[in-house]
PDB file of C-alpha atoms in Angstrom:
ATOM      1  CA  UNK A 117     -60.780-101.314  50.808  1.00 44.00           C
ATOM      2  CA  UNK A 118     -61.372-102.123  47.252  1.00 48.00           C
ATOM      3  CA  UNK A 119     -59.207-101.864  44.332  1.00 54.00           C
ATOM      4  CA  UNK A 120     -59.567 -99.898  41.191  1.00 60.00           C
ATOM      5  CA  UNK A 121     -58.679-100.598  37.893  1.00 57.00           C
ATOM      6  CA  UNK A 122     -57.903 -98.487  34.845  1.00 67.00           C
ATOM      7  CA  UNK A 123     -59.396 -99.509  31.821  1.00 60.00           C
ATOM      8  CA  UNK A 124     -56.592-100.363  29.833  1.00 68.00           C
ATOM      9  CA  UNK A 125     -55.922-103.375  28.095  1.00 60.00           C
ATOM     10  CA  UNK A 126     -52.449-103.984  30.048  1.00 44.00           C
ATOM     11  CA  UNK A 127     -54.466-103.440  33.360  1.00 41.00           C
ATOM     12  CA  UNK A 128     -57.109-101.388  32.877  1.00 42.00           C
ATOM     13  CA  UNK A 129     -69.201 -71.259  27.462  1.00 28.00           C
ATOM     14  CA  UNK A 130     -71.648 -72.424  25.519  1.00 29.00           C
ATOM     15  CA  UNK A 131     -70.029 -72.090  21.679  1.00 28.00           C
ATOM     16  CA  UNK A 132     -72.599 -71.289  18.405  1.00 31.00           C
ATOM     17  CA  UNK A 133     -72.630 -73.924  15.698  1.00 32.00           C
ATOM     18  CA  UNK A 134     -71.027 -71.938  13.677  1.00 31.00           C
ATOM     19  CA  UNK A 135     -67.897 -72.046  15.936  1.00 36.00           C
ATOM     20  CA  UNK A 136     -66.491 -75.963  14.407  1.00 36.00           C
ATOM     21  CA  UNK A 137     -63.159 -76.473  12.481  1.00 34.00           C
ATOM     22  CA  UNK A 138     -61.450 -73.224  10.927  1.00 33.00           C
ATOM     23  CA  UNK A 139     -58.834 -73.029   9.112  1.00 35.00           C
ATOM     24  CA  UNK A 140     -56.743 -70.011   6.839  1.00 32.00           C
ATOM     25  CA  UNK A 141     -58.237 -70.426   3.659  1.00 33.00           C
ATOM     26  CA  UNK A 142     -60.722 -68.613   1.087  1.00 31.00           C
ATOM     27  CA  UNK A 143     -64.393 -68.913   2.397  1.00 31.00           C
ATOM     28  CA  UNK A 144     -66.660 -70.952   0.271  1.00 35.00           C
ATOM     29  CA  UNK A 145     -70.873 -71.692   0.504  1.00 33.00           C
ATOM     30  CA  UNK A 146     -71.086 -73.956   3.003  1.00 38.00           C
ATOM     31  CA  UNK A 147     -68.749 -71.895   5.936  1.00 39.00           C
ATOM     32  CA  UNK A 148     -68.997 -68.131   6.576  1.00 38.00           C
ATOM     33  CA  UNK A 149     -65.774 -65.252   6.605  1.00 35.00           C
ATOM     34  CA  UNK A 150     -64.362 -64.155   9.940  1.00 36.00           C
ATOM     35  CA  UNK A 151     -62.160 -61.027   9.146  1.00 36.00           C
ATOM     36  CA  UNK A 152     -60.559 -61.419   5.367  1.00 34.00           C
ATOM     37  CA  UNK A 153     -59.195 -65.018   5.967  1.00 33.00           C
ATOM     38  CA  UNK A 154     -60.580 -67.222   8.043  1.00 33.00           C
ATOM     39  CA  UNK A 155     -63.580 -69.790   7.402  1.00 36.00           C
ATOM     40  CA  UNK A 156     -65.603 -71.169  10.342  1.00 38.00           C
ATOM     41  CA  UNK A 157     -67.525 -74.426   8.500  1.00 43.00           C
ATOM     42  CA  UNK A 158     -70.602 -75.137   9.795  1.00 39.00           C
ATOM     43  CA  UNK A 159     -70.623 -77.795  12.294  1.00 40.00           C
ATOM     44  CA  UNK A 160     -73.604 -79.535  11.862  1.00 42.00           C
ATOM     45  CA  UNK A 161     -72.305 -80.930   8.721  1.00 59.00           C
ATOM     46  CA  UNK A 162     -69.187 -82.374   9.661  1.00 78.00           C
ATOM     47  CA  UNK A 163     -69.241 -83.348  12.904  1.00 91.00           C
ATOM     48  CA  UNK A 164     -71.157 -86.022  15.495  1.00 86.00           C
ATOM     49  CA  UNK A 165     -73.551 -87.237  12.242  1.00 82.00           C
ATOM     50  CA  UNK A 166     -73.236 -90.576  12.147  1.00 79.00           C
ATOM     51  CA  UNK A 167     -75.662 -91.969   8.600  1.00 71.00           C
ATOM     52  CA  UNK A 168     -75.574 -95.460   9.694  1.00 71.00           C
ATOM     53  CA  UNK A 169     -76.348 -95.229  13.114  1.00 66.00           C
ATOM     54  CA  UNK A 170     -79.821 -96.260  14.179  1.00 53.00           C
ATOM     55  CA  UNK A 171     -79.793 -97.244  17.905  1.00 48.00           C
ATOM     56  CA  UNK A 172     -82.410 -98.075  20.385  1.00 36.00           C
ATOM     57  CA  UNK A 173     -81.070-100.157  22.510  1.00 34.00           C
ATOM     58  CA  UNK A 174     -77.497-101.309  24.357  1.00 38.00           C
ATOM     59  CA  UNK A 175     -75.596-104.063  25.160  1.00 54.00           C
ATOM     60  CA  UNK A 176     -74.658-105.538  21.953  1.00 67.00           C
ATOM     61  CA  UNK A 177     -72.277-106.051  19.165  1.00 74.00           C
ATOM     62  CA  UNK A 178     -72.513-102.622  17.196  1.00 75.00           C
ATOM     63  CA  UNK A 179     -73.455-102.222  13.590  1.00 78.00           C
ATOM     64  CA  UNK A 180     -70.812-101.428  10.497  1.00 79.00           C
ATOM     65  CA  UNK A 181     -70.253 -98.079  10.952  1.00 82.00           C
ATOM     66  CA  UNK A 182     -72.517 -97.513  13.720  1.00 88.00           C
ATOM     67  CA  UNK A 183     -69.558 -95.072  15.511  1.00 94.00           C
ATOM     68  CA  UNK A 184     -68.058 -93.235  12.824  1.00 94.00           C
ATOM     69  CA  UNK A 185     -64.888 -91.787  15.085  1.00 96.00           C
ATOM     70  CA  UNK A 186     -64.077 -94.870  17.236  1.00 96.00           C
ATOM     71  CA  UNK A 187     -60.632 -95.703  17.098  1.00 97.00           C
ATOM     72  CA  UNK A 188     -58.974 -98.447  18.164  1.00 96.00           C
ATOM     73  CA  UNK A 189     -55.149 -97.922  19.300  1.00 96.00           C
ATOM     74  CA  UNK A 190     -52.648-101.190  18.732  1.00 96.00           C
ATOM     75  CA  UNK A 191     -49.349-101.176  20.008  1.00 95.00           C
ATOM     76  CA  UNK A 192     -47.319-101.739  17.159  1.00 96.00           C
ATOM     77  CA  UNK A 193     -44.831-104.039  18.588  1.00 96.00           C
ATOM     78  CA  UNK A 194     -47.727-106.835  19.872  1.00 93.00           C
ATOM     79  CA  UNK A 195     -49.962-105.564  17.193  1.00 92.00           C
ATOM     80  CA  UNK A 196     -52.906-105.585  19.890  1.00 91.00           C
ATOM     81  CA  UNK A 197     -55.305-103.600  21.179  1.00 92.00           C
ATOM     82  CA  UNK A 198     -54.964-101.814  24.274  1.00 93.00           C
ATOM     83  CA  UNK A 199     -56.909 -98.990  24.223  1.00 94.00           C
ATOM     84  CA  UNK A 200     -60.116 -96.608  22.685  1.00 95.00           C
ATOM     85  CA  UNK A 201     -59.984 -93.171  21.483  1.00 98.00           C
ATOM     86  CA  UNK A 202     -62.264 -91.266  19.277  1.00 98.00           C
ATOM     87  CA  UNK A 203     -61.764 -89.132  15.787  1.00 98.00           C
ATOM     88  CA  UNK A 204     -61.792 -85.180  16.666  1.00 98.00           C
ATOM     89  CA  UNK A 205     -60.951 -83.530  13.424  1.00 96.00           C
ATOM     90  CA  UNK A 206     -58.794 -84.814  10.673  1.00 96.00           C
ATOM     91  CA  UNK A 207     -56.203 -85.104  12.435  1.00 97.00           C
ATOM     92  CA  UNK A 208     -56.359 -85.747  16.092  1.00 98.00           C
ATOM     93  CA  UNK A 209     -57.390 -88.184  18.236  1.00 98.00           C
ATOM     94  CA  UNK A 210     -58.769 -88.036  21.953  1.00 99.00           C
ATOM     95  CA  UNK A 211     -58.029 -90.692  24.222  1.00 98.00           C
ATOM     96  CA  UNK A 212     -56.794 -91.174  28.374  1.00 98.00           C
ATOM     97  CA  UNK A 213     -53.391 -90.496  29.771  1.00 98.00           C
ATOM     98  CA  UNK A 214     -53.150 -93.401  31.524  1.00 96.00           C
ATOM     99  CA  UNK A 215     -53.135 -95.374  28.253  1.00 96.00           C
ATOM    100  CA  UNK A 216     -49.559 -94.143  27.454  1.00 96.00           C
ATOM    101  CA  UNK A 217     -48.209 -94.650  31.346  1.00 94.00           C
ATOM    102  CA  UNK A 218     -46.108 -97.507  29.887  1.00 92.00           C
ATOM    103  CA  UNK A 219     -46.394 -96.594  25.844  1.00 95.00           C
ATOM    104  CA  UNK A 220     -44.693 -94.260  24.025  1.00 96.00           C
ATOM    105  CA  UNK A 221     -45.878 -92.287  21.061  1.00 97.00           C
ATOM    106  CA  UNK A 222     -43.489 -94.275  18.632  1.00 97.00           C
ATOM    107  CA  UNK A 223     -45.089 -97.502  19.639  1.00 98.00           C
ATOM    108  CA  UNK A 224     -49.083 -96.572  18.811  1.00 98.00           C
ATOM    109  CA  UNK A 225     -50.722 -97.088  15.956  1.00 97.00           C
ATOM    110  CA  UNK A 226     -54.108 -96.382  15.698  1.00 98.00           C
ATOM    111  CA  UNK A 227     -57.068 -97.495  12.973  1.00 95.00           C
ATOM    112  CA  UNK A 228     -60.388 -96.231  12.204  1.00 95.00           C
ATOM    113  CA  UNK A 229     -63.111 -97.288  10.787  1.00 91.00           C
ATOM    114  CA  UNK A 230     -63.061-100.920  11.864  1.00 89.00           C
ATOM    115  CA  UNK A 231     -65.642-102.967  13.105  1.00 86.00           C
ATOM    116  CA  UNK A 232     -63.288-106.414  13.913  1.00 85.00           C
ATOM    117  CA  UNK A 233     -60.089-106.577  15.653  1.00 84.00           C
ATOM    118  CA  UNK A 234     -59.605-110.267  13.218  1.00 80.00           C
ATOM    119  CA  UNK A 235     -60.735-110.604  10.241  1.00 74.00           C
ATOM    120  CA  UNK A 236     -62.070-108.690   7.554  1.00 69.00           C
ATOM    121  CA  UNK A 237     -62.643-105.569   7.539  1.00 63.00           C
ATOM    122  CA  UNK A 238     -64.088-103.720   4.324  1.00 64.00           C
ATOM    123  CA  UNK A 239     -64.321-100.470   5.005  1.00 61.00           C
ATOM    124  CA  UNK A 240     -60.954-100.419   6.558  1.00 57.00           C
ATOM    125  CA  UNK A 241     -58.976-102.571   3.690  1.00 53.00           C
ATOM    126  CA  UNK A 242     -60.631-100.087   0.960  1.00 58.00           C
ATOM    127  CA  UNK A 243     -59.086 -96.906   2.550  1.00 52.00           C
ATOM    128  CA  UNK A 244     -55.643 -95.950   4.260  1.00 45.00           C
ATOM    129  CA  UNK A 245     -57.106 -95.283   7.428  1.00 88.00           C
ATOM    130  CA  UNK A 246     -54.206 -96.717   9.558  1.00 94.00           C
ATOM    131  CA  UNK A 247     -51.850 -94.033  11.270  1.00 97.00           C
ATOM    132  CA  UNK A 248     -49.013 -93.981  13.276  1.00 98.00           C
ATOM    133  CA  UNK A 249     -48.369 -91.190  16.015  1.00 98.00           C
ATOM    134  CA  UNK A 250     -46.500 -88.224  15.469  1.00 98.00           C
ATOM    135  CA  UNK A 251     -46.847 -86.215  19.167  1.00 98.00           C
ATOM    136  CA  UNK A 252     -48.619 -87.168  21.925  1.00 98.00           C
ATOM    137  CA  UNK A 253     -49.658 -84.880  24.726  1.00 98.00           C
ATOM    138  CA  UNK A 254     -50.899 -86.172  28.045  1.00 98.00           C
ATOM    139  CA  UNK A 255     -52.806 -83.173  30.641  1.00 98.00           C
ATOM    140  CA  UNK A 256     -49.578 -81.666  32.047  1.00 98.00           C
ATOM    141  CA  UNK A 257     -51.557 -82.639  35.680  1.00 98.00           C
ATOM    142  CA  UNK A 258     -52.868 -85.971  35.203  1.00 98.00           C
ATOM    143  CA  UNK A 259     -52.516 -88.170  38.250  1.00 97.00           C
ATOM    144  CA  UNK A 260     -51.699 -91.489  38.434  1.00 95.00           C
ATOM    145  CA  UNK A 261     -53.053 -91.988  42.078  1.00 94.00           C
ATOM    146  CA  UNK A 262     -56.272 -90.203  41.714  1.00 95.00           C
ATOM    147  CA  UNK A 263     -56.729 -90.684  37.672  1.00 97.00           C
ATOM    148  CA  UNK A 264     -57.505 -86.874  37.855  1.00 98.00           C
ATOM    149  CA  UNK A 265     -57.192 -84.946  34.369  1.00 99.00           C
ATOM    150  CA  UNK A 266     -56.933 -88.594  32.545  1.00 98.00           C
ATOM    151  CA  UNK A 267     -56.768 -87.175  29.083  1.00 99.00           C
ATOM    152  CA  UNK A 268     -54.422 -87.107  25.892  1.00 99.00           C
ATOM    153  CA  UNK A 269     -54.234 -86.079  22.495  1.00 99.00           C
ATOM    154  CA  UNK A 270     -52.735 -87.784  19.564  1.00 99.00           C
ATOM    155  CA  UNK A 271     -51.603 -86.200  16.282  1.00 98.00           C
ATOM    156  CA  UNK A 272     -52.097 -88.622  13.649  1.00 98.00           C
ATOM    157  CA  UNK A 273     -48.970 -89.115  10.913  1.00 97.00           C
ATOM    158  CA  UNK A 274     -51.319 -88.064   7.925  1.00 96.00           C
ATOM    159  CA  UNK A 275     -55.038 -86.484   7.813  1.00 96.00           C
ATOM    160  CA  UNK A 276     -57.635 -88.892   7.181  1.00 94.00           C
ATOM    161  CA  UNK A 277     -60.608 -88.652   4.684  1.00 92.00           C
ATOM    162  CA  UNK A 278     -64.173 -88.124   6.128  1.00 92.00           C
ATOM    163  CA  UNK A 279     -66.563 -90.998   5.040  1.00 90.00           C
ATOM    164  CA  UNK A 280     -69.569 -92.412   6.081  1.00 89.00           C
ATOM    165  CA  UNK A 281     -67.699 -94.708   8.196  1.00 91.00           C
ATOM    166  CA  UNK A 282     -64.875 -92.430   9.409  1.00 94.00           C
ATOM    167  CA  UNK A 283     -66.036 -89.406  11.129  1.00 95.00           C
ATOM    168  CA  UNK A 284     -65.196 -86.901  13.845  1.00 97.00           C
ATOM    169  CA  UNK A 285     -67.607 -86.825  16.940  1.00 97.00           C
ATOM    170  CA  UNK A 286     -69.010 -83.467  18.508  1.00 97.00           C
ATOM    171  CA  UNK A 287     -67.423 -82.443  21.907  1.00 97.00           C
ATOM    172  CA  UNK A 288     -69.254 -81.485  24.941  1.00 97.00           C
ATOM    173  CA  UNK A 289     -68.562 -77.665  25.009  1.00 96.00           C
ATOM    174  CA  UNK A 290     -67.607 -75.573  28.267  1.00 96.00           C
ATOM    175  CA  UNK A 291     -70.855 -75.412  30.539  1.00 97.00           C
ATOM    176  CA  UNK A 292     -72.021 -78.472  28.852  1.00 97.00           C
ATOM    177  CA  UNK A 293     -74.772 -80.101  31.717  1.00 97.00           C
ATOM    178  CA  UNK A 294     -75.755 -84.096  31.883  1.00 97.00           C
ATOM    179  CA  UNK A 295     -77.688 -84.360  34.455  1.00 96.00           C
ATOM    180  CA  UNK A 296     -78.029 -87.981  36.379  1.00 96.00           C
ATOM    181  CA  UNK A 297     -80.309 -90.174  34.523  1.00 95.00           C
ATOM    182  CA  UNK A 298     -79.042 -89.468  31.317  1.00 96.00           C
ATOM    183  CA  UNK A 299     -78.881 -91.708  28.997  1.00 94.00           C
ATOM    184  CA  UNK A 300     -75.728 -92.258  26.863  1.00 95.00           C
ATOM    185  CA  UNK A 301     -73.690 -95.135  25.123  1.00 95.00           C
ATOM    186  CA  UNK A 302     -70.216 -96.400  25.409  1.00 94.00           C
ATOM    187  CA  UNK A 303     -68.233 -98.513  22.679  1.00 93.00           C
ATOM    188  CA  UNK A 304     -65.422-100.131  22.263  1.00 91.00           C
ATOM    189  CA  UNK A 305     -63.461-103.643  22.541  1.00 88.00           C
ATOM    190  CA  UNK A 306     -63.130-104.101  26.207  1.00 79.00           C
ATOM    191  CA  UNK A 307     -63.683-107.068  28.093  1.00 64.00           C
ATOM    192  CA  UNK A 308     -67.196-108.373  28.286  1.00 65.00           C
ATOM    193  CA  UNK A 309     -66.137-109.590  31.707  1.00 58.00           C
ATOM    194  CA  UNK A 310     -63.656-108.854  33.870  1.00 57.00           C
ATOM    195  CA  UNK A 311     -62.765-112.371  34.319  1.00 58.00           C
ATOM    196  CA  UNK A 312     -62.158-112.604  30.843  1.00 58.00           C
ATOM    197  CA  UNK A 313     -58.821-113.096  29.052  1.00 57.00           C
ATOM    198  CA  UNK A 314     -59.656-111.953  25.880  1.00 70.00           C
ATOM    199  CA  UNK A 315     -61.459-108.888  24.423  1.00 68.00           C
ATOM    200  CA  UNK A 316     -64.231-109.351  21.621  1.00 72.00           C
ATOM    201  CA  UNK A 317     -63.132-108.947  18.070  1.00 79.00           C
ATOM    202  CA  UNK A 318     -66.345-107.322  17.543  1.00 86.00           C
ATOM    203  CA  UNK A 319     -66.749-103.167  18.408  1.00 91.00           C
ATOM    204  CA  UNK A 320     -69.333-103.918  20.880  1.00 90.00           C
ATOM    205  CA  UNK A 321     -72.435-100.861  22.275  1.00 91.00           C
ATOM    206  CA  UNK A 322     -74.000-100.312  25.384  1.00 90.00           C
ATOM    207  CA  UNK A 323     -76.529 -97.630  26.835  1.00 92.00           C
ATOM    208  CA  UNK A 324     -76.031 -96.496  30.493  1.00 92.00           C
ATOM    209  CA  UNK A 325     -77.322 -93.297  31.996  1.00 95.00           C
ATOM    210  CA  UNK A 326     -75.669 -90.695  33.811  1.00 96.00           C
ATOM    211  CA  UNK A 327     -75.133 -91.178  37.896  1.00 96.00           C
ATOM    212  CA  UNK A 328     -74.622 -87.738  39.555  1.00 97.00           C
ATOM    213  CA  UNK A 329     -71.453 -86.941  40.983  1.00 97.00           C
ATOM    214  CA  UNK A 330     -72.470 -86.585  44.482  1.00 97.00           C
ATOM    215  CA  UNK A 331     -73.885 -90.097  44.406  1.00 96.00           C
ATOM    216  CA  UNK A 332     -70.864 -91.732  42.388  1.00 97.00           C
ATOM    217  CA  UNK A 333     -68.636 -89.795  45.179  1.00 97.00           C
ATOM    218  CA  UNK A 334     -69.945 -91.722  48.315  1.00 96.00           C
ATOM    219  CA  UNK A 335     -69.214 -95.071  46.193  1.00 94.00           C
ATOM    220  CA  UNK A 336     -65.855 -94.569  45.401  1.00 94.00           C
ATOM    221  CA  UNK A 337     -65.366 -92.594  49.299  1.00 95.00           C
ATOM    222  CA  UNK A 338     -64.691 -89.185  47.989  1.00 97.00           C
ATOM    223  CA  UNK A 339     -62.358 -89.057  45.044  1.00 96.00           C
ATOM    224  CA  UNK A 340     -64.826 -87.852  42.324  1.00 98.00           C
ATOM    225  CA  UNK A 341     -63.581 -84.913  41.269  1.00 98.00           C
ATOM    226  CA  UNK A 342     -65.744 -81.670  38.839  1.00 98.00           C
ATOM    227  CA  UNK A 343     -63.350 -83.235  36.060  1.00 99.00           C
ATOM    228  CA  UNK A 344     -64.967 -86.603  35.898  1.00 98.00           C
ATOM    229  CA  UNK A 345     -68.588 -88.153  35.407  1.00 98.00           C
ATOM    230  CA  UNK A 346     -70.079 -91.495  36.669  1.00 96.00           C
ATOM    231  CA  UNK A 347     -72.103 -93.661  34.480  1.00 94.00           C
ATOM    232  CA  UNK A 348     -74.055 -97.486  35.332  1.00 93.00           C
ATOM    233  CA  UNK A 349     -76.996 -99.052  36.358  1.00 88.00           C
ATOM    234  CA  UNK A 350     -77.195 -99.561  40.627  1.00 79.00           C
ATOM    235  CA  UNK A 351     -77.693-103.224  39.532  1.00 75.00           C
ATOM    236  CA  UNK A 352     -74.323-103.603  37.399  1.00 70.00           C
ATOM    237  CA  UNK A 353     -73.897-105.654  35.060  1.00 70.00           C
ATOM    238  CA  UNK A 354     -73.539-102.980  31.946  1.00 76.00           C
ATOM    239  CA  UNK A 355     -70.139-101.110  31.790  1.00 63.00           C
ATOM    240  CA  UNK A 356     -66.762-100.332  30.003  1.00 75.00           C
ATOM    241  CA  UNK A 357     -63.964-102.642  31.301  1.00 75.00           C
ATOM    242  CA  UNK A 358     -60.169-103.344  30.535  1.00 68.00           C
ATOM    243  CA  UNK A 359     -59.496-102.350  26.830  1.00 67.00           C
ATOM    244  CA  UNK A 360     -62.065 -99.847  26.602  1.00 82.00           C
ATOM    245  CA  UNK A 361     -60.275 -97.117  28.174  1.00 90.00           C
ATOM    246  CA  UNK A 362     -59.620 -93.762  26.310  1.00 96.00           C
ATOM    247  CA  UNK A 363     -63.104 -94.771  24.420  1.00 96.00           C
ATOM    248  CA  UNK A 364     -65.383 -92.600  24.088  1.00 97.00           C
ATOM    249  CA  UNK A 365     -68.883 -92.359  26.084  1.00 96.00           C
ATOM    250  CA  UNK A 366     -71.466 -90.364  24.010  1.00 97.00           C
ATOM    251  CA  UNK A 367     -74.617 -88.593  23.849  1.00 96.00           C
ATOM    252  CA  UNK A 368     -77.306 -87.803  21.034  1.00 94.00           C
ATOM    253  CA  UNK A 369     -78.210 -84.466  20.927  1.00 91.00           C
ATOM    254  CA  UNK A 370     -81.312 -84.680  17.787  1.00 88.00           C
ATOM    255  CA  UNK A 371     -79.160 -85.874  14.857  1.00 86.00           C
ATOM    256  CA  UNK A 372     -75.722 -84.775  16.764  1.00 92.00           C
ATOM    257  CA  UNK A 373     -73.202 -87.299  18.815  1.00 96.00           C
ATOM    258  CA  UNK A 374     -71.794 -85.130  21.354  1.00 97.00           C
ATOM    259  CA  UNK A 375     -68.634 -86.882  23.163  1.00 98.00           C
ATOM    260  CA  UNK A 376     -69.736 -86.269  27.057  1.00 98.00           C
ATOM    261  CA  UNK A 377     -66.814 -88.821  28.675  1.00 98.00           C
ATOM    262  CA  UNK A 378     -63.551 -90.531  27.906  1.00 98.00           C
ATOM    263  CA  UNK A 379     -63.404 -94.143  29.838  1.00 95.00           C
ATOM    264  CA  UNK A 380     -61.242 -93.620  32.641  1.00 95.00           C
ATOM    265  CA  UNK A 381     -61.543 -95.875  35.913  1.00 92.00           C
ATOM    266  CA  UNK A 382     -63.602 -98.364  37.722  1.00 87.00           C
ATOM    267  CA  UNK A 383     -64.038-100.275  40.684  1.00 85.00           C
ATOM    268  CA  UNK A 384     -63.484-104.018  38.541  1.00 77.00           C
ATOM    269  CA  UNK A 385     -66.536-103.855  35.661  1.00 78.00           C
ATOM    270  CA  UNK A 386     -70.262-104.001  36.159  1.00 74.00           C
ATOM    271  CA  UNK A 387     -70.051-104.639  39.836  1.00 79.00           C
ATOM    272  CA  UNK A 388     -73.438-103.064  41.537  1.00 82.00           C
ATOM    273  CA  UNK A 389     -73.245 -99.782  43.259  1.00 86.00           C
ATOM    274  CA  UNK A 390     -69.832 -98.992  41.504  1.00 90.00           C
ATOM    275  CA  UNK A 391     -70.341 -97.082  38.365  1.00 93.00           C
ATOM    276  CA  UNK A 392     -67.556 -96.653  35.750  1.00 93.00           C
ATOM    277  CA  UNK A 393     -65.967 -93.006  35.676  1.00 95.00           C
ATOM    278  CA  UNK A 394     -65.223 -91.094  32.875  1.00 96.00           C
ATOM    279  CA  UNK A 395     -63.290 -88.074  31.970  1.00 98.00           C
ATOM    280  CA  UNK A 396     -65.448 -84.995  31.835  1.00 99.00           C
ATOM    281  CA  UNK A 397     -64.944 -83.335  28.652  1.00 99.00           C
ATOM    282  CA  UNK A 398     -66.524 -80.286  28.216  1.00 98.00           C
ATOM    283  CA  UNK A 399     -63.855 -79.272  31.362  1.00 99.00           C
ATOM    284  CA  UNK A 400     -61.173 -79.466  29.019  1.00 98.00           C
ATOM    285  CA  UNK A 401     -62.357 -77.395  25.910  1.00 97.00           C
ATOM    286  CA  UNK A 402     -59.661 -75.247  25.889  1.00 97.00           C
ATOM    287  CA  UNK A 403     -56.647 -77.314  27.054  1.00 98.00           C
ATOM    288  CA  UNK A 404     -57.827 -79.982  23.863  1.00 98.00           C
ATOM    289  CA  UNK A 405     -58.403 -76.775  21.494  1.00 96.00           C
ATOM    290  CA  UNK A 406     -54.779 -75.187  22.540  1.00 97.00           C
ATOM    291  CA  UNK A 407     -52.386 -77.535  20.245  1.00 97.00           C
ATOM    292  CA  UNK A 408     -54.639 -77.754  17.137  1.00 95.00           C
ATOM    293  CA  UNK A 409     -54.186 -74.754  14.996  1.00 87.00           C
ATOM    294  CA  UNK A 410     -56.301 -75.201  12.265  1.00 85.00           C
ATOM    295  CA  UNK A 411     -59.439 -77.291  11.759  1.00 88.00           C
ATOM    296  CA  UNK A 412     -60.935 -77.084  15.662  1.00 92.00           C
ATOM    297  CA  UNK A 413     -63.222 -79.773  16.917  1.00 95.00           C
ATOM    298  CA  UNK A 414     -66.688 -78.889  17.019  1.00 95.00           C
ATOM    299  CA  UNK A 415     -67.696 -78.030  20.381  1.00 95.00           C
ATOM    300  CA  UNK A 416     -71.405 -78.197  21.257  1.00 95.00           C
ATOM    301  CA  UNK A 417     -73.312 -77.399  24.486  1.00 95.00           C
ATOM    302  CA  UNK A 418     -75.233 -80.108  25.777  1.00 96.00           C
ATOM    303  CA  UNK A 419     -77.930 -79.620  28.506  1.00 94.00           C
ATOM    304  CA  UNK A 420     -80.003 -82.634  29.804  1.00 89.00           C
ATOM    305  CA  UNK A 421     -81.929 -81.524  33.009  1.00 74.00           C
ATOM    306  CA  UNK A 422     -82.672 -85.624  33.733  1.00 67.00           C
ATOM    307  CA  UNK A 423     -81.889 -85.699  37.964  1.00 60.00           C
ATOM    308  CA  UNK A 424     -81.690 -88.881  40.000  1.00 49.00           C
ATOM    309  CA  UNK A 425     -80.474 -88.888  43.212  1.00 44.00           C
ATOM    310  CA  UNK A 426     -80.222 -92.966  42.735  1.00 42.00           C
ATOM    311  CA  UNK A 427     -78.793 -95.660  40.021  1.00 46.00           C
ATOM    312  CA  UNK A 428     -81.271 -95.378  36.912  1.00 39.00           C
ATOM    313  CA  UNK A 429     -82.668 -99.389  36.680  1.00 35.00           C
ATOM    314  CA  UNK A 430     -82.988-100.183  32.933  1.00 33.00           C
TER     315      UNK A 430
END
């Protein structure tokens, strides 16, 4: 038997482009009217845009502002990072349910626009972008045994203002397809190696391919569900790890970044033949949208038909 670890710090239908964030306000030039009051903002002008991102290869420290939706979750009592998350609109962050098995909402502070865990963060200091959490919602069917439905929503204590360094990510819409071999990016402050005792100070990024669920399911002895997505290299070495939990796995679609997964669990970190396992975001469009009364996240359909019956070697 092998041991699975979550990756928290303490352990480890097509939606048209117009259906982005809507709210009850008068229509503006950048929005289209629906009925008398509701407006729907052009999604392409808001989510998944990273003006400072020029990514080509992975496995390195991220350039400041490359991933403007990346959130760092800290326990207030210790002041330390324990999980990641992603900004999905001005008021909500998406993360993993297992991050909150022993951490209450009242003990969480969220940092946005952060590059370094210690030292100067010029794009953070010049703006008020730390927030506490007023509401924590974990999926009612989350299983601590199988990690199925490992997803959570956190409502910020107050809205944030979007800048080049703080922006929401688009989310994969229901029915999105991520074929084996699809290039994906993972970001976070998780351990660089499973045996490490500390997390890196600088936000890290790595590119790895999607692994077909059938292949992943064999590796993990039949525990992978349709609510999960796997990614990794056959030879290992590139993976998410403890401290990355709750953070995003994102895929580029032209000029937009779309979040396909949430860091969930794996066998150690970077072990050959064992890809990392992620919560499949496209399975939760209705659940994510349900508690959000205004400015709905931008859901975008993604289809990649790349297919591989074995791990892609990069």
